[in-house]
Every structure is written in structure tokens, then in C-alpha cells.
């Protein structure tokens, strides 16, 4: 097996290690650093260095090596930490992340950034410790190339001096296939002088310039840490070991002092001369699977659900024909239950906790607050709340915009807060929780809140159609208008009038909506409501003419039978319906989508009250069919974008039903009115009251 097969594993694990490193650095108290946190940061850098060296990622290896040395001094108490040093370590972590992405894309990392961060770290070593840091030794597989291209005699001498070490590498409870692969990897790290043993314990004598820690870091990309033990061995032990290489007996003459990461059991066995029985290595609790494979399974389960619905429809038709069969009915009930359980189980595979999103924001808040000169405490709630992986990846950018907006426009400067009786440190809260079939994500701050009058004045300056009678919620939604900004000056944080409209558009593209609650002087709460997944949808089936449509159940508030007294004709041929003292725009689906043979008399239709873009609408439909789960099929991938339609699904009878886009239907309705196509025909306008609501 080629070592390149493990590239993806290295990239994923290195990504996780860099994320852990950043989190620990952000949480680190420089005045009283936690030794466990310092050790965790050091171990993360050390593991990345070992893997990078083995895979030949030289730039990443060298960057991490210098950072690792500084971290080693810090954890030993020889380097006094300060806030500016932590900032430099965070910058180094960012550059390491860029280098990792470059290698993932099979490109060379940015040489200028590499030289700059190395120079910065070396300068810290000179200023704080009084010496330059050693360059990393190249792996054995790369040593000849390194020595031929190296211009430093000191580096070559160091590598030559380090090249004579002998190590006893013990592989514990490793099957033959893994053992062969591991020995091949060891041959890349040095010269294998002897090997012997069995599946329970297989020992390899290795001469290498690579440290025991680095070898273990590389091996742990293939096996668990409990399955490898590395100890130093005497040079004279190599000869008898080589002569016994065909024997199953373990190699003898290991010294009593193990290498840095040898297990306690190995140390005891070495000193007493007796082998303590080893515990079997625990099985891994998780496996890494390509997202494409998971998506394929979800798609197949979706097809299975559709097939099950078709069979259910067929059985219902047989019942109508009085052809009863209890066995068939029982079988269908069991199939329906199992299919639902399978669907939920498969969908849960793609669900990941919001912690993956929230973990990015301590750094965002720290850097942004530093630029703005503000003091911010970040609070996260509901990190274990799960969301579909595809949505997690897409929600990060909108959330980043909202967080930066709260920090810039919401939370006041420390002196201002103190003057008005608030704590100098502002609070920003990120929370997530389930709400029905949706997830509710909130960005809350205890800042200045939104000034309604200022927003209206700014909207009028920008030429927006606003009125003093608008509700607070409608006024707050103005910040999502394209080009709208209340910033007094343009900075690198905000003020360009771009971003917030993109936030709203992106959230709507995920089937969600964004709401704002604010109180002047007390703070702002921005709420994002998203479906848990885009693959399966709880919907309400409706009939309009001979067509069946699906309304997302999360948008449906209620349904009612309109009466003539509740309907009003407005200026400009708009029609509204009065629902509990609130006038809602009426959207006749048959007019907007040109559906034939539909009910045109509103009093004989059903008004379904729905919510979208923070507003409520009344949609006129012929009939409510019922509630059901539907498998969402992307319409753009299979056809093209259709105004007013978000996706499609296949019903139990095999027919295709379109899933309606609430906000898209409203926009389409307005467009048709402007184009001269009325929601109600001119000859029917007399049906409605002519008096406009006050």
C-alpha cells in the first residue's frame, strides 16, 4: 500500500489538531498558564510535525518544529508567556493551516509567509531565551536529498550525530496486514536491522535519526497509541538480534529506561526481565467515511421511502376494491416502520454538533474586538445541538457576518459602557437549540440596540420605500437591504454596505429565515431558523386545480375559510385579508402559477397563513390534502431554477409535486402585478370591499 493512501487521514487529523491548538491558545491564561493546556498545545504541534516530516511536507514540518520548540520552553517554564506571544503563536497556527491547505491542493506553500513566521519565531527565541532554535532533522527517506541541498554545515553535523540511534519498536496486537504496512513505514524512517515476533508482540530493531516521539506520531496515523511501544536499545544488541531474525523469540537486551512515550507496562517488563500480559487494544469507536458515500446512502434511502410510499398507495387502492389481505397489511406496516427508522438512522450520520461551528468564533471575537478596541466575553450555549453537515458548512459565513456586525454596531466601547452604568466587558452569546423540526440559532449582544428612527432616516436617504407606521420587526429588517449601512465610516470590519443582504439571501437559500429583536440601550437578538436537514422535509400537501403542491410545514401557521367581510381590495389592485386585526397580503396560487381549473371564488377557497421573510401571507388553495414527509429533489440540478419553486418531490402515486418557495411566490406575485397580470381579475374586483383598512 502506498503511503499516499494515508494523506487524507493526515490532513483530517492535522486539521483537528490545529483546531484544538487554537482553542487551547485562546483559553490560555498568560498570567497563570495551565500546564495541561500547554502540554496539549505542544502535543498537537508535535504530532503535526511528525506526520508532516514523514509525508515529505518540509515547509509545514519546519514551521511546526520551530513553534514546537518555543512551546516546549513555555511548558517547562523557561519562556514567560505574554498576550503578544500568544498572538504570534495564533498567527503561526494560521500559516500552518494555509500550508496544510496548500499541500492538500498539491501546491507549494507560500514561501514569503513561511520565511516571515520563521523569522518572527526565531526572533522571539533570541529575545526571550537568548539562542536560535535548531532546524528540524529530515526523515531518513529524505536525508540524502536534504544533505545534498543543505547549505548549513551545522545542520549536517547535527543530522550525522543523531543518525546512530537504535530503537526497539514493539507492535502490540497488530494483524499481519497492518504489520507489513507498518514495517514498510519504519523502513522509510530508518534502517531496519532485525524483526521478529508474532501477532501479539512483533519487535523491530530500527536505526534512525528520527526521534521515538516522531516515529510514534507517524505510526498513530495507522494504529492506536496503545498498540506501539518504543524503547532505546544498546548497539551491541543489534548483532544477536540480527542472527535471530528468523526466530519468533522477542529481541533481547533492551535497557531499563524507555523512550519518552513508552508505556508503563513496557518499562516494568524491561526492568524485571518478565513480560507483563498486554491488554488487547480497544476497538476504535468511530470510522472515517467519505461524505460522498454518506450522500449516496441518503439518496438511496430517499428512493426507498418513495418506493415504500408507492407500495402503500397500491395497498390502499386494493383496500378500496375490497380485496383485504391481513398479511399484506401487516407487512406494509412493518416496512413503513422500518423504512422510517432506517431513514432517521441514516440522516443522523450526517448530523454533527454545532460545536464545530461555534469553535471558530473565539478567534473571530478576539481578533475583531482587538481591532475595535473593545472588551468582549463570548458565551456559547447548546454546542451539542446537532445540524446537518451541509448546513453546518453553509451557516458559518452568515454567522460570521452577524457576529462581526454585533461587535461593531452593537457592543459599545468600554468607556462608553462604563459611563452609562454597564460593565466594561460586553457579552456576546451564541446559542443553538431545537425547536420543533427546526434549529434555532441566536446571536445576542448586550450592546446599544437598534435605533428605529435612525434606521428609518437612513432608509429614506437610500431611497427605500418606508413609512412611520411600519412595525419594529419590519424596520429592523431594513438592515438586510442591499447597500444599507449605518456605519459612520468605512473600516476593515464594516461600513461598505455589503454583507447583511448576502446573509439573508444565504439563509433563505437553506430554507431558513432570519428575525431580529432589539431594544434600544439593552441589546439585539438576531435569530436564524433553519430546517434540521435539506434532504427530508415535513410538508403539507395542498391541491390547486388538478395540481398537488407541497408547503414546508415550518412556514405554515394556520388555515381558515375566508369570508367576504374579511377581504379588502387595496389601491393598486392588491388584495388583503383581515386576520385578528392584522391585514395580510393575499396570494392566489392558481393566478401566480397559472394553474387551470382552480377555484377562483376566494370564499370557496382555503386561506393558508404562512410566514416568510419576517412577514405573513395568506395563500389561497383549493384543498388541504394532509401532512407528510417528503424526500427533497433539487430542481436546479435536474432542470433549472423556477421562480416560486424551491424543489420537487415524488409522491406515493409516482407523480411529481413541486415544493413552494413562500418568499419566491410573493416576489413572483408582485412581478406579475407590475407586468399587468392581476392577482384577481378586473371583473371580480367588485366582490371585495372598496373601503381600504385604516
Short mmCIF file of N, CA and C in Angstrom, two decimals, residues 19 50 55 78 90 111 221 230 296 349 541 558 581:
data_model
loop_
_atom_site.label_atom_id
_atom_site.label_comp_id
_atom_site.label_asym_id
_atom_site.label_seq_id
_atom_site.Cartn_x
_atom_site.Cartn_y
_atom_site.Cartn_z
N UNK A 19 -7.16 22.89 15.10
CA UNK A 19 -8.34 23.45 15.75
C UNK A 19 -8.21 23.36 17.27
N UNK A 50 5.55 15.47 13.23
CA UNK A 50 5.94 14.10 12.90
C UNK A 50 5.30 13.62 11.61
N UNK A 55 5.49 12.52 5.55
CA UNK A 55 4.87 12.66 4.23
C UNK A 55 5.63 13.61 3.32
N UNK A 78 10.48 27.99 30.99
CA UNK A 78 11.66 28.75 30.61
C UNK A 78 11.32 29.93 29.70
N UNK A 90 -0.76 32.15 17.51
CA UNK A 90 -2.00 32.01 16.72
C UNK A 90 -1.75 32.32 15.25
N UNK A 111 6.00 30.82 0.25
CA UNK A 111 7.35 30.88 0.79
C UNK A 111 7.58 32.14 1.61
N UNK A 221 -1.01 7.33 12.99
CA UNK A 221 -1.95 7.59 11.91
C UNK A 221 -2.50 6.27 11.35
N UNK A 230 7.98 2.06 22.09
CA UNK A 230 9.31 2.32 21.54
C UNK A 230 10.28 2.53 22.69
N UNK A 296 -24.64 9.26 -0.94
CA UNK A 296 -25.20 8.21 -1.80
C UNK A 296 -26.17 7.33 -1.03
N UNK A 349 -26.38 10.17 10.62
CA UNK A 349 -24.96 10.07 10.29
C UNK A 349 -24.41 11.43 9.86
N UNK A 541 -49.40 18.84 2.07
CA UNK A 541 -49.85 18.68 0.69
C UNK A 541 -51.11 19.50 0.47
N UNK A 558 -51.45 28.60 10.19
CA UNK A 558 -52.83 28.16 10.38
C UNK A 558 -53.54 28.18 9.03
N UNK A 581 -57.35 41.41 13.37
CA UNK A 581 -56.92 42.81 13.34
C UNK A 581 -55.60 43.04 12.61
#
